[in-house]
JSON list of C-alpha atoms and ligand atoms in Angstrom, two decimals:
[
{"chain": "A", "resi": 1, "resn": "MET", "atom": "CA", "xyz": [22.74, -102.00, 29.16]},
{"chain": "A", "resi": 2, "resn": "GLU", "atom": "CA", "xyz": [20.85, -100.25, 26.37]},
{"chain": "A", "resi": 3, "resn": "THR", "atom": "CA", "xyz": [17.66, -101.65, 24.93]},
{"chain": "A", "resi": 4, "resn": "LEU", "atom": "CA", "xyz": [15.64, -100.39, 21.98]},
{"chain": "A", "resi": 5, "resn": "HIS", "atom": "CA", "xyz": [11.99, -100.79, 21.19]},
{"chain": "A", "resi": 6, "resn": "ILE", "atom": "CA", "xyz": [10.07, -99.39, 18.27]},
{"chain": "A", "resi": 7, "resn": "LEU", "atom": "CA", "xyz": [7.85, -96.42, 19.05]},
{"chain": "A", "resi": 8, "resn": "ILE", "atom": "CA", "xyz": [6.92, -95.38, 15.50]},
{"chain": "A", "resi": 9, "resn": "PRO", "atom": "CA", "xyz": [7.53, -97.91, 12.73]},
{"chain": "A", "resi": 10, "resn": "ARG", "atom": "CA", "xyz": [8.97, -96.79, 9.40]},
{"chain": "A", "resi": 11, "resn": "ASP", "atom": "CA", "xyz": [5.72, -97.12, 7.45]},
{"chain": "A", "resi": 12, "resn": "GLN", "atom": "CA", "xyz": [3.94, -94.76, 9.85]},
{"chain": "A", "resi": 13, "resn": "VAL", "atom": "CA", "xyz": [6.83, -92.30, 9.59]},
{"chain": "A", "resi": 14, "resn": "ALA", "atom": "CA", "xyz": [6.67, -92.44, 5.80]},
{"chain": "A", "resi": 15, "resn": "ALA", "atom": "CA", "xyz": [2.91, -91.86, 5.75]},
{"chain": "A", "resi": 16, "resn": "LYS", "atom": "CA", "xyz": [3.23, -88.89, 8.10]},
{"chain": "A", "resi": 17, "resn": "VAL", "atom": "CA", "xyz": [6.10, -87.35, 6.14]},
{"chain": "A", "resi": 18, "resn": "ALA", "atom": "CA", "xyz": [4.00, -87.63, 2.96]},
{"chain": "A", "resi": 19, "resn": "GLU", "atom": "CA", "xyz": [1.09, -85.94, 4.72]},
{"chain": "A", "resi": 20, "resn": "LEU", "atom": "CA", "xyz": [3.28, -83.06, 5.94]},
{"chain": "A", "resi": 21, "resn": "ALA", "atom": "CA", "xyz": [4.77, -82.64, 2.47]},
{"chain": "A", "resi": 22, "resn": "GLY", "atom": "CA", "xyz": [1.25, -82.47, 1.04]},
{"chain": "A", "resi": 23, "resn": "ARG", "atom": "CA", "xyz": [0.27, -79.75, 3.48]},
{"chain": "A", "resi": 24, "resn": "ILE", "atom": "CA", "xyz": [3.42, -77.74, 2.75]},
{"chain": "A", "resi": 25, "resn": "SER", "atom": "CA", "xyz": [2.93, -78.10, -1.01]},
{"chain": "A", "resi": 26, "resn": "ALA", "atom": "CA", "xyz": [-0.65, -76.82, -0.68]},
{"chain": "A", "resi": 27, "resn": "ASP", "atom": "CA", "xyz": [0.23, -73.97, 1.69]},
{"chain": "A", "resi": 28, "resn": "PHE", "atom": "CA", "xyz": [2.96, -72.63, -0.61]},
{"chain": "A", "resi": 29, "resn": "ALA", "atom": "CA", "xyz": [1.38, -73.47, -3.97]},
{"chain": "A", "resi": 30, "resn": "GLY", "atom": "CA", "xyz": [2.98, -71.42, -6.75]},
{"chain": "A", "resi": 31, "resn": "GLU", "atom": "CA", "xyz": [5.86, -70.28, -4.56]},
{"chain": "A", "resi": 32, "resn": "SER", "atom": "CA", "xyz": [9.35, -71.51, -3.81]},
{"chain": "A", "resi": 33, "resn": "VAL", "atom": "CA", "xyz": [10.67, -72.51, -0.40]},
{"chain": "A", "resi": 34, "resn": "VAL", "atom": "CA", "xyz": [14.03, -72.82, 1.33]},
{"chain": "A", "resi": 35, "resn": "LEU", "atom": "CA", "xyz": [14.23, -75.88, 3.56]},
{"chain": "A", "resi": 36, "resn": "ILE", "atom": "CA", "xyz": [16.71, -75.35, 6.38]},
{"chain": "A", "resi": 37, "resn": "GLY", "atom": "CA", "xyz": [17.76, -78.53, 8.13]},
{"chain": "A", "resi": 38, "resn": "VAL", "atom": "CA", "xyz": [19.24, -78.58, 11.60]},
{"chain": "A", "resi": 39, "resn": "LEU", "atom": "CA", "xyz": [22.33, -80.79, 11.47]},
{"chain": "A", "resi": 40, "resn": "LYS", "atom": "CA", "xyz": [22.62, -83.61, 11.97]},
{"chain": "A", "resi": 41, "resn": "GLY", "atom": "CA", "xyz": [19.37, -84.97, 13.32]},
{"chain": "A", "resi": 42, "resn": "ALA", "atom": "CA", "xyz": [17.06, -83.48, 10.69]},
{"chain": "A", "resi": 43, "resn": "THR", "atom": "CA", "xyz": [18.92, -84.75, 7.63]},
{"chain": "A", "resi": 44, "resn": "ILE", "atom": "CA", "xyz": [16.91, -87.92, 7.07]},
{"chain": "A", "resi": 45, "resn": "PHE", "atom": "CA", "xyz": [13.59, -86.19, 7.71]},
{"chain": "A", "resi": 46, "resn": "LEU", "atom": "CA", "xyz": [14.57, -83.37, 5.36]},
{"chain": "A", "resi": 47, "resn": "ALA", "atom": "CA", "xyz": [15.67, -85.78, 2.64]},
{"chain": "A", "resi": 48, "resn": "ASP", "atom": "CA", "xyz": [12.37, -87.67, 2.75]},
{"chain": "A", "resi": 49, "resn": "LEU", "atom": "CA", "xyz": [10.20, -84.57, 3.15]},
{"chain": "A", "resi": 50, "resn": "ALA", "atom": "CA", "xyz": [11.89, -82.64, 0.35]},
{"chain": "A", "resi": 51, "resn": "ARG", "atom": "CA", "xyz": [11.37, -85.43, -2.18]},
{"chain": "A", "resi": 52, "resn": "GLN", "atom": "CA", "xyz": [7.64, -85.26, -1.65]},
{"chain": "A", "resi": 53, "resn": "ILE", "atom": "CA", "xyz": [7.26, -81.50, -1.72]},
{"chain": "A", "resi": 54, "resn": "ARG", "atom": "CA", "xyz": [5.87, -80.42, -5.09]},
{"chain": "A", "resi": 55, "resn": "LEU", "atom": "CA", "xyz": [7.41, -76.96, -5.12]},
{"chain": "A", "resi": 56, "resn": "GLU", "atom": "CA", "xyz": [10.61, -75.34, -6.26]},
{"chain": "A", "resi": 57, "resn": "ALA", "atom": "CA", "xyz": [12.82, -75.92, -3.23]},
{"chain": "A", "resi": 58, "resn": "SER", "atom": "CA", "xyz": [16.39, -75.29, -2.15]},
{"chain": "A", "resi": 59, "resn": "PHE", "atom": "CA", "xyz": [18.26, -76.59, 0.89]},
{"chain": "A", "resi": 60, "resn": "ASP", "atom": "CA", "xyz": [20.44, -75.02, 3.50]},
{"chain": "A", "resi": 61, "resn": "PHE", "atom": "CA", "xyz": [21.74, -76.29, 6.81]},
{"chain": "A", "resi": 62, "resn": "ILE", "atom": "CA", "xyz": [22.47, -74.88, 10.21]},
{"chain": "A", "resi": 63, "resn": "ALA", "atom": "CA", "xyz": [24.35, -76.54, 13.06]},
{"chain": "A", "resi": 64, "resn": "VAL", "atom": "CA", "xyz": [24.16, -75.78, 16.74]},
{"chain": "A", "resi": 65, "resn": "SER", "atom": "CA", "xyz": [25.54, -77.53, 19.73]},
{"chain": "A", "resi": 66, "resn": "SER", "atom": "CA", "xyz": [23.45, -77.93, 22.83]},
{"chain": "A", "resi": 67, "resn": "TYR", "atom": "CA", "xyz": [23.37, -81.49, 24.04]},
{"chain": "A", "resi": 68, "resn": "GLY", "atom": "CA", "xyz": [26.92, -82.77, 24.01]},
{"chain": "A", "resi": 69, "resn": "ASN", "atom": "CA", "xyz": [26.62, -86.45, 24.66]},
{"chain": "A", "resi": 70, "resn": "ALA", "atom": "CA", "xyz": [24.08, -86.17, 27.43]},
{"chain": "A", "resi": 71, "resn": "LYS", "atom": "CA", "xyz": [20.35, -86.74, 27.24]},
{"chain": "A", "resi": 72, "resn": "GLU", "atom": "CA", "xyz": [19.54, -83.56, 29.11]},
{"chain": "A", "resi": 73, "resn": "HIS", "atom": "CA", "xyz": [19.68, -80.08, 27.62]},
{"chain": "A", "resi": 74, "resn": "SER", "atom": "CA", "xyz": [22.70, -78.13, 28.82]},
{"chain": "A", "resi": 75, "resn": "GLY", "atom": "CA", "xyz": [20.63, -74.94, 28.74]},
{"chain": "A", "resi": 76, "resn": "GLU", "atom": "CA", "xyz": [22.92, -73.16, 26.33]},
{"chain": "A", "resi": 77, "resn": "VAL", "atom": "CA", "xyz": [22.93, -73.17, 22.56]},
{"chain": "A", "resi": 78, "resn": "ARG", "atom": "CA", "xyz": [25.97, -72.35, 20.45]},
{"chain": "A", "resi": 79, "resn": "LEU", "atom": "CA", "xyz": [26.03, -71.70, 16.69]},
{"chain": "A", "resi": 80, "resn": "VAL", "atom": "CA", "xyz": [28.40, -74.10, 14.95]},
{"chain": "A", "resi": 81, "resn": "LYS", "atom": "CA", "xyz": [27.39, -73.47, 11.31]},
{"chain": "A", "resi": 82, "resn": "ASP", "atom": "CA", "xyz": [25.28, -70.64, 9.93]},
{"chain": "A", "resi": 83, "resn": "VAL", "atom": "CA", "xyz": [23.22, -70.74, 6.71]},
{"chain": "A", "resi": 84, "resn": "ASP", "atom": "CA", "xyz": [25.14, -70.06, 3.50]},
{"chain": "A", "resi": 85, "resn": "GLN", "atom": "CA", "xyz": [22.70, -67.62, 1.91]},
{"chain": "A", "resi": 86, "resn": "SER", "atom": "CA", "xyz": [20.60, -64.59, 2.73]},
{"chain": "A", "resi": 87, "resn": "LEU", "atom": "CA", "xyz": [17.01, -65.55, 3.50]},
{"chain": "A", "resi": 88, "resn": "GLU", "atom": "CA", "xyz": [15.59, -62.11, 2.97]},
{"chain": "A", "resi": 89, "resn": "GLY", "atom": "CA", "xyz": [12.25, -62.27, 1.19]},
{"chain": "A", "resi": 90, "resn": "LYS", "atom": "CA", "xyz": [12.28, -66.09, 1.05]},
{"chain": "A", "resi": 91, "resn": "ASN", "atom": "CA", "xyz": [9.74, -68.62, 2.29]},
{"chain": "A", "resi": 92, "resn": "VAL", "atom": "CA", "xyz": [11.77, -70.35, 4.97]},
{"chain": "A", "resi": 93, "resn": "ILE", "atom": "CA", "xyz": [10.84, -73.71, 6.47]},
{"chain": "A", "resi": 94, "resn": "LEU", "atom": "CA", "xyz": [13.01, -74.77, 9.36]},
{"chain": "A", "resi": 95, "resn": "VAL", "atom": "CA", "xyz": [13.18, -78.56, 9.46]},
{"chain": "A", "resi": 96, "resn": "GLU", "atom": "CA", "xyz": [13.98, -80.20, 12.78]},
{"chain": "A", "resi": 97, "resn": "ASP", "atom": "CA", "xyz": [13.87, -83.74, 14.09]},
{"chain": "A", "resi": 98, "resn": "ILE", "atom": "CA", "xyz": [12.38, -83.04, 17.50]},
{"chain": "A", "resi": 99, "resn": "LEU", "atom": "CA", "xyz": [11.08, -80.21, 19.64]},
{"chain": "A", "resi": 100, "resn": "ASP", "atom": "CA", "xyz": [11.92, -80.86, 23.27]},
{"chain": "A", "resi": 101, "resn": "THR", "atom": "CA", "xyz": [12.40, -77.94, 25.67]},
{"chain": "A", "resi": 102, "resn": "GLY", "atom": "CA", "xyz": [12.26, -75.61, 22.65]},
{"chain": "A", "resi": 103, "resn": "LEU", "atom": "CA", "xyz": [15.49, -73.82, 23.56]},
{"chain": "A", "resi": 104, "resn": "THR", "atom": "CA", "xyz": [17.27, -74.91, 20.39]},
{"chain": "A", "resi": 105, "resn": "LEU", "atom": "CA", "xyz": [14.51, -73.90, 18.00]},
{"chain": "A", "resi": 106, "resn": "THR", "atom": "CA", "xyz": [13.94, -70.60, 19.81]},
{"chain": "A", "resi": 107, "resn": "TYR", "atom": "CA", "xyz": [17.60, -69.74, 19.32]},
{"chain": "A", "resi": 108, "resn": "ILE", "atom": "CA", "xyz": [17.61, -70.80, 15.65]},
{"chain": "A", "resi": 109, "resn": "SER", "atom": "CA", "xyz": [14.28, -69.10, 14.92]},
{"chain": "A", "resi": 110, "resn": "ASN", "atom": "CA", "xyz": [15.54, -65.77, 16.23]},
{"chain": "A", "resi": 111, "resn": "LEU", "atom": "CA", "xyz": [18.66, -66.12, 14.13]},
{"chain": "A", "resi": 112, "resn": "LEU", "atom": "CA", "xyz": [16.70, -66.85, 10.95]},
{"chain": "A", "resi": 113, "resn": "LEU", "atom": "CA", "xyz": [14.00, -64.23, 11.57]},
{"chain": "A", "resi": 114, "resn": "ALA", "atom": "CA", "xyz": [16.75, -61.60, 11.66]},
{"chain": "A", "resi": 115, "resn": "HIS", "atom": "CA", "xyz": [17.16, -62.24, 7.90]},
{"chain": "A", "resi": 116, "resn": "GLN", "atom": "CA", "xyz": [13.63, -60.91, 7.38]},
{"chain": "A", "resi": 117, "resn": "PRO", "atom": "CA", "xyz": [12.25, -63.83, 5.38]},
{"chain": "A", "resi": 118, "resn": "LYS", "atom": "CA", "xyz": [8.94, -63.44, 3.57]},
{"chain": "A", "resi": 119, "resn": "SER", "atom": "CA", "xyz": [7.50, -66.21, 5.72]},
{"chain": "A", "resi": 120, "resn": "PHE", "atom": "CA", "xyz": [8.84, -68.49, 8.41]},
{"chain": "A", "resi": 121, "resn": "LYS", "atom": "CA", "xyz": [7.47, -71.91, 9.40]},
{"chain": "A", "resi": 122, "resn": "ILE", "atom": "CA", "xyz": [8.77, -74.76, 11.50]},
{"chain": "A", "resi": 123, "resn": "ALA", "atom": "CA", "xyz": [8.40, -78.43, 10.60]},
{"chain": "A", "resi": 124, "resn": "ALA", "atom": "CA", "xyz": [9.24, -80.83, 13.43]},
{"chain": "A", "resi": 125, "resn": "LEU", "atom": "CA", "xyz": [8.84, -84.55, 12.99]},
{"chain": "A", "resi": 126, "resn": "LEU", "atom": "CA", "xyz": [8.47, -85.17, 16.71]},
{"chain": "A", "resi": 127, "resn": "ASP", "atom": "CA", "xyz": [7.15, -83.01, 19.52]},
{"chain": "A", "resi": 128, "resn": "LYS", "atom": "CA", "xyz": [7.65, -83.75, 23.22]},
{"chain": "A", "resi": 129, "resn": "VAL", "atom": "CA", "xyz": [4.99, -81.26, 24.27]},
{"chain": "A", "resi": 130, "resn": "SER", "atom": "CA", "xyz": [5.26, -81.98, 27.99]},
{"chain": "A", "resi": 131, "resn": "ARG", "atom": "CA", "xyz": [8.92, -80.95, 28.07]},
{"chain": "A", "resi": 132, "resn": "ARG", "atom": "CA", "xyz": [8.49, -77.45, 26.65]},
{"chain": "A", "resi": 133, "resn": "THR", "atom": "CA", "xyz": [10.00, -74.58, 28.64]},
{"chain": "A", "resi": 134, "resn": "ALA", "atom": "CA", "xyz": [10.25, -72.02, 25.81]},
{"chain": "A", "resi": 135, "resn": "PRO", "atom": "CA", "xyz": [7.06, -70.61, 24.23]},
{"chain": "A", "resi": 136, "resn": "ILE", "atom": "CA", "xyz": [7.47, -72.06, 20.76]},
{"chain": "A", "resi": 137, "resn": "HIS", "atom": "CA", "xyz": [5.42, -74.39, 18.60]},
{"chain": "A", "resi": 138, "resn": "ALA", "atom": "CA", "xyz": [5.90, -76.00, 15.21]},
{"chain": "A", "resi": 139, "resn": "ASP", "atom": "CA", "xyz": [3.56, -75.28, 12.31]},
{"chain": "A", "resi": 140, "resn": "TYR", "atom": "CA", "xyz": [3.94, -78.79, 10.90]},
{"chain": "A", "resi": 141, "resn": "VAL", "atom": "CA", "xyz": [4.24, -81.54, 13.52]},
{"chain": "A", "resi": 142, "resn": "GLY", "atom": "CA", "xyz": [4.57, -85.21, 12.71]},
{"chain": "A", "resi": 143, "resn": "PHE", "atom": "CA", "xyz": [3.91, -86.92, 16.02]},
{"chain": "A", "resi": 144, "resn": "GLU", "atom": "CA", "xyz": [3.44, -85.79, 19.59]},
{"chain": "A", "resi": 145, "resn": "ILE", "atom": "CA", "xyz": [5.37, -88.25, 21.74]},
{"chain": "A", "resi": 146, "resn": "PRO", "atom": "CA", "xyz": [5.69, -88.85, 25.49]},
{"chain": "A", "resi": 147, "resn": "ASP", "atom": "CA", "xyz": [8.74, -87.83, 27.49]},
{"chain": "A", "resi": 148, "resn": "GLU", "atom": "CA", "xyz": [11.00, -90.67, 26.44]},
{"chain": "A", "resi": 149, "resn": "PHE", "atom": "CA", "xyz": [14.39, -90.56, 24.80]},
{"chain": "A", "resi": 150, "resn": "VAL", "atom": "CA", "xyz": [14.10, -91.60, 21.18]},
{"chain": "A", "resi": 151, "resn": "VAL", "atom": "CA", "xyz": [16.65, -92.51, 18.52]},
{"chain": "A", "resi": 152, "resn": "GLY", "atom": "CA", "xyz": [16.60, -93.50, 14.86]},
{"chain": "A", "resi": 153, "resn": "TYR", "atom": "CA", "xyz": [15.50, -91.80, 11.64]},
{"chain": "A", "resi": 154, "resn": "GLY", "atom": "CA", "xyz": [18.25, -89.22, 12.20]},
{"chain": "A", "resi": 155, "resn": "LEU", "atom": "CA", "xyz": [18.02, -88.94, 15.99]},
{"chain": "A", "resi": 156, "resn": "ASP", "atom": "CA", "xyz": [21.04, -90.02, 17.98]},
{"chain": "A", "resi": 157, "resn": "PHE", "atom": "CA", "xyz": [22.32, -90.86, 21.39]},
{"chain": "A", "resi": 158, "resn": "ALA", "atom": "CA", "xyz": [26.01, -89.86, 21.48]},
{"chain": "A", "resi": 159, "resn": "GLU", "atom": "CA", "xyz": [26.06, -89.97, 17.64]},
{"chain": "A", "resi": 160, "resn": "ARG", "atom": "CA", "xyz": [24.78, -93.56, 17.51]},
{"chain": "A", "resi": 161, "resn": "TYR", "atom": "CA", "xyz": [21.56, -94.98, 16.10]},
{"chain": "A", "resi": 162, "resn": "ARG", "atom": "CA", "xyz": [20.88, -92.21, 13.54]},
{"chain": "A", "resi": 163, "resn": "ASN", "atom": "CA", "xyz": [20.62, -94.81, 10.80]},
{"chain": "A", "resi": 164, "resn": "LEU", "atom": "CA", "xyz": [17.87, -96.89, 12.37]},
{"chain": "A", "resi": 165, "resn": "PRO", "atom": "CA", "xyz": [14.89, -96.85, 9.98]},
{"chain": "A", "resi": 166, "resn": "ASP", "atom": "CA", "xyz": [12.27, -96.81, 12.75]},
{"chain": "A", "resi": 167, "resn": "ILE", "atom": "CA", "xyz": [11.89, -94.32, 15.60]},
{"chain": "A", "resi": 168, "resn": "CYS", "atom": "CA", "xyz": [12.82, -96.23, 18.74]},
{"chain": "A", "resi": 169, "resn": "VAL", "atom": "CA", "xyz": [12.82, -95.60, 22.48]},
{"chain": "A", "resi": 170, "resn": "LEU", "atom": "CA", "xyz": [16.23, -96.01, 24.05]},
{"chain": "A", "resi": 171, "resn": "ASP", "atom": "CA", "xyz": [16.21, -97.36, 27.56]},
{"chain": "A", "resi": 172, "resn": "SER", "atom": "CA", "xyz": [19.52, -97.40, 29.32]},
{"chain": "A", "resi": 173, "resn": "GLU", "atom": "CA", "xyz": [19.94, -99.17, 32.61]},
{"chain": "A", "resi": 174, "resn": "LYS", "atom": "CA", "xyz": [23.05, -99.42, 34.65]},
{"chain": "A", "resi": 175, "resn": "ALA", "atom": "CA", "xyz": [23.89, -103.08, 35.13]},
{"chain": "B", "resi": 201, "resn": "IMP", "atom": "P1", "xyz": [15.46, -78.63, 22.80]},
{"chain": "B", "resi": 201, "resn": "IMP", "atom": "O1", "xyz": [16.35, -77.45, 22.64]},
{"chain": "B", "resi": 201, "resn": "IMP", "atom": "O2", "xyz": [15.37, -79.08, 24.23]},
{"chain": "B", "resi": 201, "resn": "IMP", "atom": "O3", "xyz": [14.11, -78.49, 22.18]},
{"chain": "B", "resi": 201, "resn": "IMP", "atom": "O4", "xyz": [16.22, -79.83, 22.14]},
{"chain": "B", "resi": 201, "resn": "IMP", "atom": "C1", "xyz": [16.13, -80.12, 20.84]},
{"chain": "B", "resi": 201, "resn": "IMP", "atom": "C2", "xyz": [17.30, -80.97, 20.44]},
{"chain": "B", "resi": 201, "resn": "IMP", "atom": "O5", "xyz": [17.61, -81.91, 21.46]},
{"chain": "B", "resi": 201, "resn": "IMP", "atom": "C3", "xyz": [16.95, -81.76, 19.23]},
{"chain": "B", "resi": 201, "resn": "IMP", "atom": "O6", "xyz": [17.40, -81.10, 18.09]},
{"chain": "B", "resi": 201, "resn": "IMP", "atom": "C4", "xyz": [17.69, -83.05, 19.44]},
{"chain": "B", "resi": 201, "resn": "IMP", "atom": "O7", "xyz": [18.96, -82.94, 18.88]},
{"chain": "B", "resi": 201, "resn": "IMP", "atom": "C5", "xyz": [17.84, -83.19, 20.92]},
{"chain": "B", "resi": 201, "resn": "IMP", "atom": "N1", "xyz": [16.86, -84.11, 21.51]},
{"chain": "B", "resi": 201, "resn": "IMP", "atom": "C6", "xyz": [15.80, -83.80, 22.29]},
{"chain": "B", "resi": 201, "resn": "IMP", "atom": "N2", "xyz": [15.12, -84.90, 22.64]},
{"chain": "B", "resi": 201, "resn": "IMP", "atom": "C7", "xyz": [15.76, -85.93, 22.04]},
{"chain": "B", "resi": 201, "resn": "IMP", "atom": "C8", "xyz": [15.51, -87.35, 22.02]},
{"chain": "B", "resi": 201, "resn": "IMP", "atom": "O8", "xyz": [14.57, -87.91, 22.59]},
{"chain": "B", "resi": 201, "resn": "IMP", "atom": "N3", "xyz": [16.40, -88.08, 21.29]},
{"chain": "B", "resi": 201, "resn": "IMP", "atom": "C9", "xyz": [17.45, -87.54, 20.62]},
{"chain": "B", "resi": 201, "resn": "IMP", "atom": "N4", "xyz": [17.70, -86.22, 20.61]},
{"chain": "B", "resi": 201, "resn": "IMP", "atom": "C10", "xyz": [16.87, -85.42, 21.33]},
{"chain": "B", "resi": 202, "resn": "MG", "atom": "MG1", "xyz": [18.83, -82.01, 16.57]}
]
């Protein structure tokens, strides 16, 4: 049986997203940015973040596969969809739902850095610091969370629960 309980309610998420957008707007004042969302989990975060960023901004998306339908990282990352444009000379902000082991963002960061952007930053709504195996950190972090499996606000378990408005912990127990 699966049970859900709220870890971060929607109003706290909204306040944090506004704060991150404020920091990004200040850090890049007078410049334009390219927000690159990692499909599909980052879409809701990106949509909310982008609407509060007071800069000229464009979007792009990248898709990788790493988890399948399991909760544990398979250890390998595969590119499913690359960005549509060259990022050379651009201010790139990679937008991700959650940093866990860091394997996914390490792979994507290397891919994007090869474009030689003007600057490169990572915005991650959630950070499971204790799970990190790759030496990577996000420049803009929403919340550090404990090692629990979370869903909602874009995050899924086997493609379910992405549309939940709050960030919830998913507990699954075998009956
Ligand atoms: P990493 O490569 O281990 O850092 O994994 C990052 C990816 O794993 C994220 O983009 C998510 O898709 C997924 N992931 C990690 N932890 C969770 C979680 O608690 N809930 C849902 N997805 C997660
Ligand atoms: Mg993801």
